[in-house]
Amino acid sequence: MSSRVRVTAMVTGRVQGVGFRYSTMHQARMLGLTGEAANQLDGSVQVIAEGDRESVDSLLEWLQSRDAPGRVKHVDATFTQATGEFSGFWVD
């Protein structure tokens, strides 16, 4: 079994007011991830997700795909060790 990782991704583009956070929550839950998606004051969305590396990578791929709502311009992702602080995946 692979070890759990955490990704913190800042997603920029047209990602607020288009259902982006809720679609991200749905995708993350389907992948068995925990974490949150939260709007930021600068118009970006911060996505924090924890789980196995393969599932986290799948979420990152989805965030940058045409399947994600809105128009993603850039995803800046940072990987760290999972903390286990989340019990599910939620929209903040």
Tab-separated table of N, CA and C in Angstrom, residues 21-70:
chain	number	residue	atom	x	y	z
A	21	ARG	N	-15.549	24.547	-6.889
A	21	ARG	CA	-15.285	23.909	-5.594
A	21	ARG	C	-16.144	22.670	-5.392
A	22	TYR	N	-17.419	22.751	-5.751
A	22	TYR	CA	-18.313	21.613	-5.545
A	22	TYR	C	-17.981	20.457	-6.484
A	23	SER	N	-17.595	20.760	-7.710
A	23	SER	CA	-17.166	19.714	-8.632
A	23	SER	C	-15.859	19.073	-8.151
A	24	THR	N	-14.977	19.903	-7.592
A	24	THR	CA	-13.730	19.378	-7.040
A	24	THR	C	-14.023	18.460	-5.861
A	25	MET	N	-14.961	18.857	-5.006
A	25	MET	CA	-15.349	18.015	-3.872
A	25	MET	C	-15.881	16.671	-4.366
A	26	HIS	N	-16.735	16.693	-5.357
A	26	HIS	CA	-17.300	15.456	-5.900
A	26	HIS	C	-16.193	14.552	-6.454
A	27	GLN	N	-15.288	15.132	-7.228
A	27	GLN	CA	-14.187	14.361	-7.825
A	27	GLN	C	-13.287	13.781	-6.734
A	28	ALA	N	-12.955	14.601	-5.735
A	28	ALA	CA	-12.080	14.147	-4.649
A	28	ALA	C	-12.723	13.003	-3.867
A	29	ARG	N	-14.016	13.119	-3.599
A	29	ARG	CA	-14.715	12.048	-2.877
A	29	ARG	C	-14.738	10.765	-3.684
A	30	MET	N	-14.935	10.876	-4.995
A	30	MET	CA	-14.908	9.685	-5.854
A	30	MET	C	-13.550	8.994	-5.801
A	31	LEU	N	-12.494	9.788	-5.619
A	31	LEU	CA	-11.133	9.242	-5.553
A	31	LEU	C	-10.744	8.803	-4.146
A	32	GLY	N	-11.639	8.994	-3.171
A	32	GLY	CA	-11.362	8.579	-1.799
A	32	GLY	C	-10.438	9.522	-1.052
A	33	LEU	N	-10.411	10.789	-1.458
A	33	LEU	CA	-9.524	11.774	-0.837
A	33	LEU	C	-10.240	12.547	0.259
A	34	THR	N	-9.480	13.088	1.179
A	34	THR	CA	-9.993	13.993	2.193
A	34	THR	C	-9.357	15.361	1.965
A	35	GLY	N	-10.009	16.410	2.498
A	35	GLY	CA	-9.442	17.752	2.352
A	35	GLY	C	-10.522	18.792	2.211
A	36	GLU	N	-10.181	19.875	1.487
A	36	GLU	CA	-11.124	20.965	1.305
A	36	GLU	C	-10.769	21.785	0.080
A	37	ALA	N	-11.778	22.516	-0.414
A	37	ALA	CA	-11.593	23.481	-1.497
A	37	ALA	C	-12.167	24.799	-1.011
A	38	ALA	N	-11.382	25.868	-1.091
A	38	ALA	CA	-11.799	27.147	-0.527
A	38	ALA	C	-11.461	28.296	-1.476
A	39	ASN	N	-12.448	29.190	-1.670
A	39	ASN	CA	-12.200	30.408	-2.433
A	39	ASN	C	-11.198	31.281	-1.692
A	40	GLN	N	-10.360	31.976	-2.453
A	40	GLN	CA	-9.396	32.919	-1.907
A	40	GLN	C	-9.773	34.334	-2.353
A	41	LEU	N	-9.339	35.318	-1.611
A	41	LEU	CA	-9.697	36.709	-1.912
A	41	LEU	C	-9.196	37.177	-3.275
A	42	ASP	N	-8.113	36.581	-3.771
A	42	ASP	CA	-7.554	37.000	-5.061
A	42	ASP	C	-8.248	36.361	-6.257
A	43	GLY	N	-9.328	35.583	-6.011
A	43	GLY	CA	-10.066	34.954	-7.102
A	43	GLY	C	-9.644	33.534	-7.394
A	44	SER	N	-8.618	33.050	-6.727
A	44	SER	CA	-8.161	31.674	-6.917
A	44	SER	C	-8.930	30.743	-5.979
A	45	VAL	N	-8.701	29.455	-6.141
A	45	VAL	CA	-9.251	28.447	-5.241
A	45	VAL	C	-8.087	27.625	-4.709
A	46	GLN	N	-8.059	27.459	-3.386
A	46	GLN	CA	-7.050	26.599	-2.770
A	46	GLN	C	-7.682	25.223	-2.547
A	47	VAL	N	-7.004	24.200	-3.043
A	47	VAL	CA	-7.447	22.824	-2.862
A	47	VAL	C	-6.393	22.105	-2.025
A	48	ILE	N	-6.832	21.541	-0.908
A	48	ILE	CA	-5.967	20.705	-0.084
A	48	ILE	C	-6.559	19.309	-0.144
A	49	ALA	N	-5.757	18.326	-0.535
A	49	ALA	CA	-6.248	16.958	-0.641
A	49	ALA	C	-5.214	15.993	-0.082
A	50	GLU	N	-5.715	14.990	0.645
A	50	GLU	CA	-4.849	13.951	1.200
A	50	GLU	C	-5.349	12.583	0.769
A	51	GLY	N	-4.401	11.702	0.510
A	51	GLY	CA	-4.718	10.335	0.120
A	51	GLY	C	-3.501	9.672	-0.473
A	52	ASP	N	-3.717	8.544	-1.144
A	52	ASP	CA	-2.575	7.879	-1.783
A	52	ASP	C	-2.120	8.706	-2.985
A	53	ARG	N	-0.859	8.574	-3.334
A	53	ARG	CA	-0.257	9.423	-4.370
A	53	ARG	C	-0.973	9.309	-5.711
A	54	GLU	N	-1.376	8.105	-6.068
A	54	GLU	CA	-2.039	7.908	-7.352
A	54	GLU	C	-3.365	8.676	-7.415
A	55	SER	N	-4.142	8.648	-6.343
A	55	SER	CA	-5.418	9.354	-6.315
A	55	SER	C	-5.222	10.864	-6.293
A	56	VAL	N	-4.227	11.326	-5.544
A	56	VAL	CA	-3.924	12.762	-5.514
A	56	VAL	C	-3.484	13.228	-6.904
A	57	ASP	N	-2.646	12.447	-7.568
A	57	ASP	CA	-2.225	12.798	-8.931
A	57	ASP	C	-3.412	12.831	-9.884
A	58	SER	N	-4.360	11.906	-9.701
A	58	SER	CA	-5.561	11.891	-10.547
A	58	SER	C	-6.383	13.158	-10.347
A	59	LEU	N	-6.494	13.607	-9.100
A	59	LEU	CA	-7.222	14.858	-8.846
A	59	LEU	C	-6.515	16.034	-9.511
A	60	LEU	N	-5.199	16.085	-9.407
A	60	LEU	CA	-4.448	17.173	-10.045
A	60	LEU	C	-4.649	17.172	-11.556
A	61	GLU	N	-4.649	15.996	-12.152
A	61	GLU	CA	-4.893	15.903	-13.597
A	61	GLU	C	-6.282	16.427	-13.930
A	62	TRP	N	-7.278	16.048	-13.106
A	62	TRP	CA	-8.644	16.498	-13.340
A	62	TRP	C	-8.749	18.019	-13.212
A	63	LEU	N	-8.083	18.591	-12.199
A	63	LEU	CA	-8.125	20.042	-12.000
A	63	LEU	C	-7.670	20.796	-13.246
A	64	GLN	N	-6.751	20.206	-13.995
A	64	GLN	CA	-6.182	20.865	-15.168
A	64	GLN	C	-6.854	20.443	-16.474
A	65	SER	N	-7.877	19.597	-16.371
A	65	SER	CA	-8.537	19.080	-17.568
A	65	SER	C	-9.721	19.962	-17.967
A	66	ARG	N	-10.256	19.697	-19.130
A	66	ARG	CA	-11.451	20.408	-19.602
A	66	ARG	C	-12.701	19.987	-18.841
A	67	ASP	N	-12.606	18.905	-18.052
A	67	ASP	CA	-13.753	18.444	-17.265
A	67	ASP	C	-14.018	19.348	-16.063
A	68	ALA	N	-13.012	20.062	-15.598
A	68	ALA	CA	-13.178	20.969	-14.458
A	68	ALA	C	-13.959	22.201	-14.925
A	69	PRO	N	-14.925	22.659	-14.112
A	69	PRO	CA	-15.715	23.829	-14.507
A	69	PRO	C	-14.867	25.097	-14.584
A	70	GLY	N	-15.359	26.061	-15.329
A	70	GLY	CA	-14.650	27.325	-15.453
A	70	GLY	C	-13.518	27.214	-16.448
